[in-house]
Tab-separated table of C-alpha atoms and ligand atoms in Angstrom:
chain	number	residue	atom	x	y	z
A	233	MET	CA	-19.960	3.602	30.938
A	234	PRO	CA	-23.034	5.827	30.639
A	235	SER	CA	-25.897	4.613	28.569
A	236	GLU	CA	-26.612	6.601	25.466
A	237	THR	CA	-29.931	8.320	25.814
A	238	THR	CA	-31.596	10.125	22.997
A	239	ILE	CA	-34.375	12.435	24.107
A	240	LYS	CA	-36.689	12.954	21.197
A	241	SER	CA	-39.568	15.301	20.846
A	242	SER	CA	-41.871	14.963	17.880
A	243	SER	CA	-42.295	18.743	17.767
A	244	THR	CA	-38.520	19.396	17.711
A	245	PRO	CA	-37.293	21.014	14.531
A	246	PRO	CA	-34.647	18.616	13.183
A	247	ASN	CA	-32.217	21.449	12.535
A	248	ARG	CA	-31.619	22.177	16.243
A	249	LEU	CA	-29.275	19.627	17.778
A	250	ALA	CA	-27.712	19.622	21.247
A	251	LEU	CA	-24.916	17.180	22.133
A	252	ARG	CA	-24.013	16.604	25.788
A	253	GLY	CA	-20.520	15.530	26.804
A	254	ASP	CA	-17.023	16.727	27.738
A	255	LEU	CA	-16.187	19.366	25.114
A	256	LEU	CA	-12.536	19.844	24.117
A	257	ASP	CA	-11.172	22.235	21.506
A	258	PHE	CA	-8.528	24.957	21.123
A	259	SER	CA	-8.859	28.735	20.997
A	260	ALA	CA	-5.314	29.192	19.657
A	261	GLN	CA	-2.054	27.288	19.181
A	262	PRO	CA	-0.799	25.886	22.500
A	263	ALA	CA	2.829	26.765	23.155
A	264	TRP	CA	5.232	23.872	22.548
A	265	GLY	CA	5.721	21.788	25.701
A	266	VAL	CA	3.270	23.762	27.865
A	267	LEU	CA	0.838	21.420	29.624
A	268	ASP	CA	-1.223	24.069	31.404
A	269	SER	CA	-2.116	26.011	28.293
A	270	PRO	CA	-4.694	28.823	28.129
A	271	ALA	CA	-5.348	27.779	24.520
A	272	VAL	CA	-7.101	24.603	25.733
A	273	ARG	CA	-10.872	24.907	26.054
A	274	PHE	CA	-12.231	22.070	28.156
A	275	GLN	CA	-15.887	22.214	29.144
A	276	PRO	CA	-16.793	19.091	31.094
A	277	ASP	CA	-20.434	18.008	30.914
A	278	HIS	CA	-21.620	20.787	28.628
A	279	TRP	CA	-24.111	20.949	25.789
A	280	LEU	CA	-22.854	21.813	22.309
A	281	LEU	CA	-25.620	23.622	20.434
A	282	ILE	CA	-25.926	23.178	16.667
A	283	ALA	CA	-28.504	24.867	14.423
A	284	ASP	CA	-28.721	24.555	10.642
A	285	GLY	CA	-25.468	22.592	10.748
A	286	ARG	CA	-23.547	25.403	12.462
A	287	ILE	CA	-22.301	25.641	16.027
A	288	GLN	CA	-24.284	28.167	18.040
A	289	GLY	CA	-22.390	27.908	21.321
A	290	SER	CA	-22.173	25.730	24.408
A	291	GLN	CA	-23.665	25.799	27.868
A	292	ALA	CA	-23.749	23.824	31.102
A	293	ALA	CA	-27.511	24.051	31.478
A	294	GLU	CA	-29.752	21.630	29.635
A	295	PRO	CA	-31.330	23.405	26.658
A	296	ASP	CA	-35.092	23.655	26.303
A	297	GLU	CA	-37.379	21.301	24.418
A	298	SER	CA	-36.918	23.121	21.136
A	299	TRP	CA	-33.617	21.208	20.791
A	300	HIS	CA	-33.119	17.612	19.696
A	301	LYS	CA	-30.932	16.397	22.535
A	302	VAL	CA	-28.394	13.562	22.445
A	303	ASP	CA	-26.860	12.700	25.796
A	304	HIS	CA	-23.238	11.571	25.565
A	305	SER	CA	-22.371	12.469	29.142
A	306	GLY	CA	-19.135	10.793	30.213
A	307	ARG	CA	-17.821	10.931	26.649
A	308	LEU	CA	-15.347	13.212	24.899
A	309	ILE	CA	-16.609	15.523	22.149
A	310	MET	CA	-14.038	17.125	19.846
A	311	PRO	CA	-13.938	18.788	16.442
A	312	GLY	CA	-13.543	16.198	13.686
A	313	PHE	CA	-9.963	15.502	12.678
A	314	VAL	CA	-8.442	16.930	9.506
A	315	ASP	CA	-6.128	14.540	7.625
A	316	THR	CA	-3.957	16.772	5.444
A	317	HIS	CA	-2.331	14.062	3.336
A	318	VAL	CA	-3.885	10.737	2.395
A	319	HIS	CA	-4.303	8.698	-0.808
A	320	CYS	CA	-7.762	7.366	-1.675
A	321	PRO	CA	-6.618	4.549	-4.013
A	322	GLN	CA	-4.019	3.291	-1.572
A	323	LEU	CA	-6.439	1.735	0.908
A	324	ASP	CA	-5.844	-1.376	-1.174
A	325	VAL	CA	-2.096	-1.413	-0.459
A	326	ILE	CA	-2.035	-0.405	3.207
A	327	ALA	CA	0.257	-2.708	5.194
A	328	SER	CA	2.325	-3.966	2.233
A	329	TYR	CA	5.575	-5.640	3.205
A	330	GLY	CA	9.197	-4.969	2.680
A	331	THR	CA	10.027	-1.895	0.588
A	332	GLU	CA	11.209	1.706	0.764
A	333	LEU	CA	9.451	4.537	-1.047
A	334	LEU	CA	10.584	4.129	-4.661
A	335	ASP	CA	10.246	0.318	-4.703
A	336	TRP	CA	6.971	0.603	-2.796
A	337	LEU	CA	5.530	2.866	-5.494
A	338	ASN	CA	6.511	0.503	-8.304
A	339	THR	CA	5.654	-2.734	-6.539
A	340	TYR	CA	2.379	-1.899	-4.832
A	341	THR	CA	1.069	1.600	-5.435
A	342	PHE	CA	1.228	2.103	-9.167
A	343	PRO	CA	-0.529	-1.213	-9.954
A	344	ALA	CA	-3.284	-0.315	-7.461
A	345	GLU	CA	-3.708	3.146	-8.971
A	346	CYS	CA	-4.052	1.710	-12.512
A	347	ARG	CA	-7.394	0.216	-11.542
A	348	TYR	CA	-8.860	3.692	-10.925
A	349	ALA	CA	-9.093	4.339	-14.674
A	350	ASP	CA	-12.378	2.412	-14.438
A	351	PRO	CA	-15.170	4.811	-13.344
A	352	ALA	CA	-16.934	2.054	-11.394
A	353	VAL	CA	-13.765	1.249	-9.455
A	354	ALA	CA	-13.132	4.955	-8.860
A	355	GLN	CA	-16.651	5.545	-7.578
A	356	ALA	CA	-16.739	2.529	-5.281
A	357	GLY	CA	-13.227	3.341	-4.055
A	358	ALA	CA	-14.102	6.970	-3.301
A	359	GLU	CA	-17.200	6.018	-1.346
A	360	ARG	CA	-15.408	3.314	0.627
A	361	PHE	CA	-12.549	5.699	1.365
A	362	LEU	CA	-14.661	8.621	2.599
A	363	ASP	CA	-16.826	6.344	4.730
A	364	ALA	CA	-13.632	4.923	6.228
A	365	LEU	CA	-12.408	8.437	7.073
A	366	LEU	CA	-15.709	9.201	8.801
A	367	ALA	CA	-15.537	5.905	10.704
A	368	HIS	CA	-12.102	6.992	12.026
A	369	GLY	CA	-13.231	10.444	13.188
A	370	THR	CA	-11.771	12.332	10.228
A	371	THR	CA	-14.335	14.738	8.806
A	372	ALA	CA	-12.172	16.751	6.393
A	373	ALA	CA	-9.172	15.816	4.288
A	374	VAL	CA	-6.640	16.781	1.651
A	375	VAL	CA	-6.602	13.776	-0.656
A	376	PHE	CA	-4.648	12.326	-3.557
A	377	SER	CA	-6.716	10.579	-6.200
A	378	THR	CA	-4.911	9.102	-9.229
A	379	VAL	CA	-3.811	10.470	-12.600
A	380	HIS	CA	-7.248	9.654	-13.970
A	381	LYS	CA	-9.677	12.543	-14.194
A	382	VAL	CA	-12.502	10.197	-13.257
A	383	SER	CA	-10.876	9.368	-9.925
A	384	ALA	CA	-10.923	13.029	-8.853
A	385	GLU	CA	-14.503	13.383	-10.079
A	386	ALA	CA	-15.535	10.336	-8.070
A	387	LEU	CA	-14.026	11.803	-4.904
A	388	PHE	CA	-15.680	15.189	-5.424
A	389	ALA	CA	-19.054	13.562	-6.071
A	390	ALA	CA	-18.817	11.266	-3.039
A	391	ALA	CA	-17.717	14.159	-0.773
A	392	ALA	CA	-20.576	16.322	-2.053
A	393	GLU	CA	-23.029	13.558	-1.130
A	394	ARG	CA	-21.598	13.503	2.374
A	395	GLY	CA	-21.345	17.306	2.742
A	396	MET	CA	-17.645	16.992	3.619
A	397	ARG	CA	-14.849	19.522	3.268
A	398	LEU	CA	-12.626	17.841	0.704
A	399	ILE	CA	-9.581	19.169	-1.096
A	400	THR	CA	-8.370	17.013	-3.963
A	401	GLY	CA	-7.305	17.041	-7.591
A	402	LYS	CA	-6.220	14.880	-10.462
A	403	VAL	CA	-2.642	13.672	-9.989
A	404	LEU	CA	-0.123	15.042	-12.496
A	405	MET	CA	2.415	12.482	-13.755
A	406	ASP	CA	4.002	12.607	-17.201
A	407	ARG	CA	7.112	10.454	-16.702
A	408	HIS	CA	8.756	7.682	-14.674
A	409	ALA	CA	5.600	5.651	-14.107
A	410	PRO	CA	3.740	2.877	-15.983
A	411	ALA	CA	2.224	4.062	-19.277
A	412	ALA	CA	-1.297	3.554	-17.902
A	413	LEU	CA	-0.570	6.207	-15.261
A	414	LEU	CA	0.937	8.879	-17.515
A	415	ASP	CA	-0.683	12.035	-18.795
A	416	ASP	CA	0.946	14.836	-20.787
A	417	VAL	CA	1.164	18.559	-20.210
A	418	ALA	CA	-1.632	19.578	-22.583
A	419	SER	CA	-4.182	16.931	-21.600
A	420	ALA	CA	-3.397	17.395	-17.905
A	421	GLU	CA	-3.951	21.123	-18.187
A	422	ARG	CA	-7.283	20.613	-19.945
A	423	ASP	CA	-8.398	18.100	-17.308
A	424	CYS	CA	-7.382	20.413	-14.447
A	425	ILE	CA	-9.206	23.402	-15.920
A	426	ASP	CA	-12.332	21.358	-16.507
A	427	LEU	CA	-12.261	19.909	-12.964
A	428	ILE	CA	-11.655	23.355	-11.454
A	429	ASP	CA	-14.593	24.804	-13.396
A	430	ARG	CA	-16.908	22.031	-12.293
A	431	TRP	CA	-15.875	21.377	-8.691
A	432	HIS	CA	-13.758	24.147	-7.124
A	433	GLY	CA	-15.865	26.001	-4.542
A	434	GLN	CA	-18.845	23.785	-5.359
A	435	GLY	CA	-20.753	21.161	-3.378
A	436	PRO	CA	-22.986	21.697	-0.335
A	437	ARG	CA	-21.937	24.960	1.371
A	438	GLY	CA	-19.086	25.274	-1.148
A	439	ARG	CA	-16.990	22.690	0.722
A	440	LEU	CA	-15.139	21.217	-2.259
A	441	ALA	CA	-11.835	22.706	-3.347
A	442	TYR	CA	-9.379	21.858	-6.082
A	443	ALA	CA	-5.746	21.111	-5.364
A	444	VAL	CA	-3.217	21.225	-8.182
A	445	THR	CA	-1.567	17.847	-7.545
A	446	PRO	CA	1.824	17.003	-9.011
A	447	ARG	CA	2.646	13.645	-7.394
A	448	PHE	CA	6.267	14.625	-6.804
A	449	ALA	CA	9.110	16.119	-8.787
A	450	PRO	CA	10.406	12.814	-10.226
A	451	THR	CA	7.131	11.964	-11.992
A	452	SER	CA	6.521	15.379	-13.562
A	453	SER	CA	8.635	17.051	-16.238
A	454	ALA	CA	9.753	20.623	-15.627
A	455	ALA	CA	7.196	21.645	-18.265
A	456	GLN	CA	4.400	19.961	-16.346
A	457	LEU	CA	5.471	21.488	-13.028
A	458	ALA	CA	5.594	24.897	-14.737
A	459	MET	CA	2.039	24.347	-16.017
A	460	ALA	CA	0.977	23.464	-12.465
A	461	GLY	CA	2.633	26.635	-11.170
A	462	ALA	CA	0.819	28.699	-13.802
A	463	LEU	CA	-2.526	27.242	-12.697
A	464	CYS	CA	-1.742	28.280	-9.109
A	465	ARG	CA	-0.749	31.783	-10.170
A	466	ALA	CA	-3.940	32.182	-12.205
A	467	ASP	CA	-6.195	31.491	-9.200
A	468	ALA	CA	-4.916	32.101	-5.675
A	469	SER	CA	-7.884	30.231	-4.212
A	470	LEU	CA	-6.558	26.899	-5.526
A	471	TYR	CA	-4.652	24.558	-3.259
A	472	MET	CA	-1.485	22.694	-4.213
A	473	GLN	CA	-0.476	19.323	-2.786
A	474	THR	CA	2.626	17.278	-3.408
A	475	HIS	CA	5.413	15.314	-1.708
A	476	VAL	CA	8.850	16.633	-0.808
A	477	ALA	CA	12.048	15.191	0.668
A	478	GLU	CA	10.535	11.990	2.018
A	479	ASN	CA	13.350	9.544	1.403
A	480	ARG	CA	17.088	9.885	0.791
A	481	ALA	CA	17.112	7.943	-2.496
A	482	GLU	CA	14.275	10.133	-3.729
A	483	VAL	CA	16.202	13.283	-2.779
A	484	ARG	CA	19.260	12.049	-4.719
A	485	TRP	CA	17.067	11.265	-7.732
A	486	VAL	CA	15.563	14.771	-7.719
A	487	SER	CA	19.025	16.264	-7.510
A	488	ASP	CA	19.995	14.280	-10.659
A	489	LEU	CA	16.800	15.241	-12.486
A	490	PHE	CA	16.928	18.945	-11.591
A	491	PRO	CA	20.641	19.809	-11.306
A	492	GLN	CA	19.929	23.537	-11.532
A	493	ALA	CA	17.837	23.543	-8.339
A	494	ARG	CA	19.512	24.259	-4.992
A	495	SER	CA	17.425	21.602	-3.274
A	496	TYR	CA	14.389	19.361	-3.794
A	497	LEU	CA	12.106	22.041	-2.358
A	498	ASP	CA	13.728	24.625	-4.618
A	499	VAL	CA	12.404	22.737	-7.678
A	500	TYR	CA	8.888	23.597	-6.557
A	501	ASP	CA	9.824	27.122	-5.523
A	502	GLN	CA	11.412	27.950	-8.874
A	503	LEU	CA	8.292	26.772	-10.716
A	504	GLY	CA	5.785	28.723	-8.640
A	505	LEU	CA	4.299	25.903	-6.585
A	506	LEU	CA	4.934	27.261	-3.085
A	507	HIS	CA	2.218	29.541	-1.746
A	508	PRO	CA	-0.083	29.831	1.294
A	509	ARG	CA	-2.365	27.057	0.023
A	510	ALA	CA	0.455	24.605	-0.671
A	511	VAL	CA	0.524	21.407	1.416
A	512	LEU	CA	3.803	19.492	1.166
A	513	ALA	CA	3.890	16.013	2.621
A	514	HIS	CA	6.876	14.751	4.628
A	515	GLY	CA	9.660	17.366	4.416
A	516	ILE	CA	12.038	15.124	6.349
A	517	TRP	CA	15.235	15.925	4.443
A	518	LEU	CA	15.030	19.707	4.417
A	519	ASP	CA	17.607	22.243	5.558
A	520	ASP	CA	17.243	25.657	7.184
A	521	GLU	CA	17.203	27.421	3.833
A	522	ASP	CA	14.290	25.216	2.733
A	523	ARG	CA	12.387	25.987	5.919
A	524	GLN	CA	12.969	29.712	5.377
A	525	ALA	CA	11.616	29.350	1.829
A	526	LEU	CA	8.494	27.617	3.156
A	527	LEU	CA	8.020	30.404	5.673
A	528	ARG	CA	8.538	33.093	3.027
A	529	ARG	CA	5.961	31.508	0.722
A	530	GLY	CA	3.491	30.682	3.515
A	531	ALA	CA	3.475	26.987	2.583
A	532	GLN	CA	2.931	24.203	5.114
A	533	LEU	CA	4.194	20.718	5.894
A	534	ALA	CA	2.107	17.604	6.502
A	535	PHE	CA	4.015	15.355	8.904
A	536	CYS	CA	3.199	11.702	8.192
A	537	PRO	CA	4.680	9.782	11.126
A	538	SER	CA	3.269	6.284	10.656
A	539	SER	CA	4.235	6.343	6.984
A	540	ASN	CA	7.720	7.657	7.736
A	541	LEU	CA	8.298	4.876	10.263
A	542	PHE	CA	6.710	2.123	8.177
A	543	LEU	CA	8.674	2.903	5.003
A	544	GLY	CA	11.811	3.720	6.985
A	545	SER	CA	11.908	7.177	5.396
A	546	GLY	CA	13.318	9.148	8.322
A	547	LEU	CA	12.447	11.203	11.385
A	548	PHE	CA	10.731	14.536	10.789
A	549	ASP	CA	12.146	17.437	12.800
A	550	TRP	CA	8.959	19.118	14.024
A	551	ALA	CA	10.821	21.358	16.447
A	552	ALA	CA	12.945	22.802	13.622
A	553	ALA	CA	9.842	23.523	11.520
A	554	ALA	CA	8.012	25.010	14.500
A	555	GLY	CA	11.083	27.050	15.422
A	556	THR	CA	11.130	28.549	11.935
A	557	GLY	CA	7.405	29.254	12.066
A	558	VAL	CA	6.383	26.830	9.307
A	559	PRO	CA	2.866	25.456	9.912
A	560	VAL	CA	2.851	21.699	10.552
A	561	SER	CA	-0.161	19.405	10.453
A	562	VAL	CA	-0.287	15.644	10.958
A	563	ALA	CA	-1.424	13.242	8.272
A	564	SER	CA	-1.955	9.517	7.854
A	565	ASP	CA	-0.459	9.154	4.342
A	566	VAL	CA	-2.307	5.877	3.937
A	567	GLY	CA	-1.235	3.585	2.238
A	568	GLY	CA	2.370	4.381	3.228
A	569	GLY	CA	0.865	5.090	6.617
A	570	THR	CA	-0.530	2.150	8.516
A	571	SER	CA	-3.762	3.604	9.890
A	572	LEU	CA	-6.389	6.222	9.091
A	573	SER	CA	-6.720	6.742	12.844
A	574	MET	CA	-5.360	10.169	13.690
A	575	GLN	CA	-4.754	9.076	17.286
A	576	ARG	CA	-2.450	6.325	16.083
A	577	ASN	CA	-0.629	8.787	13.875
A	578	LEU	CA	-0.345	11.297	16.724
A	579	LEU	CA	1.092	8.580	18.937
A	580	ASP	CA	3.662	7.821	16.243
A	581	ALA	CA	4.354	11.556	16.022
A	582	TYR	CA	5.058	11.574	19.759
A	583	LYS	CA	7.485	8.645	19.378
A	584	VAL	CA	9.319	10.252	16.459
A	585	GLN	CA	9.794	13.442	18.466
A	586	ALA	CA	10.855	11.456	21.528
A	587	LEU	CA	13.685	9.915	19.494
A	588	ALA	CA	14.879	13.458	18.833
A	589	GLY	CA	14.735	14.361	22.524
A	590	GLN	CA	11.545	16.412	22.086
A	591	ARG	CA	8.235	15.901	23.867
A	592	LEU	CA	5.018	16.443	21.936
A	593	SER	CA	2.176	17.414	24.264
A	594	ALA	CA	-1.340	16.150	23.676
A	595	TRP	CA	-2.300	19.793	23.187
A	596	ALA	CA	0.221	20.455	20.418
A	597	ALA	CA	-0.670	17.144	18.759
A	598	LEU	CA	-4.455	17.480	18.908
A	599	HIS	CA	-4.332	21.143	17.918
A	600	ALA	CA	-2.284	20.211	14.837
A	601	ALA	CA	-4.916	17.637	13.851
A	602	THR	CA	-7.860	20.031	14.301
A	603	ARG	CA	-7.619	23.818	14.512
A	604	GLY	CA	-3.977	23.940	13.428
A	605	ALA	CA	-4.757	22.068	10.225
A	606	ALA	CA	-7.712	24.368	9.602
A	607	GLU	CA	-5.471	27.407	10.075
A	608	GLY	CA	-2.910	26.070	7.626
A	609	LEU	CA	-5.642	25.509	5.050
A	610	GLY	CA	-7.270	28.911	5.644
A	611	LEU	CA	-10.429	27.259	6.969
A	612	THR	CA	-10.775	28.412	10.586
A	613	HIS	CA	-13.986	30.205	9.645
A	614	GLU	CA	-15.422	26.792	8.767
A	615	LEU	CA	-14.010	23.986	10.909
A	616	GLY	CA	-11.440	22.738	13.400
A	617	HIS	CA	-12.918	24.214	16.591
A	618	PHE	CA	-16.201	24.964	18.344
A	619	GLY	CA	-16.346	28.673	17.539
A	620	THR	CA	-19.768	30.152	16.806
A	621	ASN	CA	-20.941	29.787	13.221
A	622	THR	CA	-18.371	27.185	12.228
A	623	LEU	CA	-19.862	24.107	10.603
A	624	ALA	CA	-20.488	21.348	13.124
A	625	ASP	CA	-17.932	18.737	12.076
A	626	VAL	CA	-17.910	16.992	15.428
A	627	CYS	CA	-16.911	13.582	16.780
A	628	VAL	CA	-17.997	11.807	19.945
A	629	TRP	CA	-15.471	9.446	21.530
A	630	ASP	CA	-15.376	7.023	24.413
A	631	TRP	CA	-12.712	8.117	26.878
A	632	ALA	CA	-11.555	4.530	27.246
A	633	CYS	CA	-12.294	1.154	25.688
A	634	GLY	CA	-11.221	-2.070	27.361
A	635	PRO	CA	-9.886	-2.740	30.853
A	636	VAL	CA	-6.352	-1.378	30.354
A	637	ALA	CA	-7.449	1.985	28.988
A	638	GLN	CA	-10.298	2.219	31.502
A	639	ALA	CA	-7.960	1.590	34.419
A	640	ARG	CA	-5.465	4.134	33.070
A	641	ASP	CA	-8.213	6.712	32.571
A	642	ALA	CA	-9.481	6.214	36.113
A	643	VAL	CA	-6.171	7.141	37.742
A	644	ALA	CA	-5.332	10.225	35.643
A	645	GLN	CA	-4.478	13.104	37.960
A	646	ASN	CA	-5.046	16.052	35.657
A	647	LEU	CA	-6.533	16.962	32.295
A	648	HIS	CA	-3.374	16.687	30.198
A	649	GLU	CA	-2.556	13.309	31.683
A	650	ARG	CA	-6.046	12.057	30.878
A	651	VAL	CA	-6.127	13.409	27.326
A	652	PHE	CA	-2.580	12.220	26.594
A	653	ALA	CA	-3.480	8.695	27.730
A	654	TRP	CA	-6.596	8.876	25.548
A	655	MET	CA	-4.499	9.951	22.567
A	656	CYS	CA	-2.064	7.069	23.108
A	657	LEU	CA	-4.575	4.319	23.876
A	658	SER	CA	-7.566	5.164	21.671
A	659	ASP	CA	-8.309	4.604	18.014
A	660	GLU	CA	-11.344	4.246	15.744
A	661	ARG	CA	-12.876	1.724	18.142
A	662	ASN	CA	-13.437	4.594	20.591
A	663	LEU	CA	-15.481	6.520	18.047
A	664	VAL	CA	-19.186	6.680	18.849
A	665	SER	CA	-20.497	9.176	16.280
A	666	SER	CA	-19.271	11.525	13.582
A	667	TYR	CA	-21.250	14.555	12.460
A	668	VAL	CA	-20.586	16.513	9.277
A	669	ALA	CA	-22.165	19.984	9.285
A	670	GLY	CA	-24.451	18.787	12.067
A	671	LYS	CA	-25.625	15.705	10.175
A	672	ILE	CA	-24.788	12.304	11.554
A	673	SER	CA	-22.439	10.566	9.154
A	674	TYR	CA	-21.206	7.629	11.223
A	675	HIS	CA	-22.639	5.914	14.256
A	676	ARG	CA	-21.163	2.888	15.951
A	677	LYS	CA	-23.509	-0.067	15.889
A	678	THR	CA	-22.786	-1.422	19.363
B	770	ZN	ZN1	1.707	10.474	0.142
């Protein structure tokens, strides 16, 4: 393994940074199943140039002494991952035994979320959570807080400190949960409007955004969902995040609660919650008509493979979504998911597709976790690839850690084989450094 050499010059302006390594990103969406894709940009042993936190380009030649140079030769450098569905307060219940979704919420999740009413708990939890994301190579995320206004504020404040792209909002829940986790339509609307005024489009470089966040149809009344839809209609720059069709018992419950709706997804559609900035987690138990509705509205699905396997929720049909043209990203859904590592989730995504007779290439998987996610969120001008003037959210990875992965890496015959093995065998232990807008935000100690 190469030694890490930092070449410092006392006269170097700190805002010019050059990272040397094997650069990998995507110029477009790789076609499904194509291993020799023109959308893959691989630049072995190149320098990635970053000035004022933005990517300026890349080159094979060593840059001049006006750059602060960090030599990661022999390592992989990629855009930071984007986790499009994850719950901050659920770090405390990750890896909880023995339940399906609805029992899991009542037994583990709701008690954990109650604690976030305390501002000190919310602040410490937000900081621990965002630092954990950065230590897993995730530099941007779409995040659930709790019903408490203070929990969303804590996340926004902690993300602003770190300069991260963060999309979050106060969770809306006015029924079917413990009293300590319930709001009501009027107070929820006031809290949302106040949070939007204070945080949406704010933070360093305007990287914070508000997501209207009904937890899911069973825990919001029709009146509350309608209020959420009205907020979205009033400002098209707002995001919306929720869950849909994760588990069969949940789908049956929604059908009892909303008998007038054609389907679970239709509840959201009828109340104005589906639009190009809507991120719906799971979407396992959808039909073709639902997928057409998603396409029509421009909404996207966040596939949460480790969560779906862990809770026994079902197998997401990525090929059907892709065939319809619905954007799909990959998400950890911690604490239903079992790891914040996007590689582990991508490996689970591969296994879920394999069970359906589909093969997920490393290109399709890694694109979905970087540029594809950025496209779905309308953020390709900012992140997800190494294009000029995007913010330098960048991660440096070891190609292989430990004798098994190192031996596998050494015998790879072509680029896809090597990257696929990396995706399957790596995790947060491979992460060397994370940069957010060109600023180092995580660095491995050893
Ligand atoms: Zn979730």
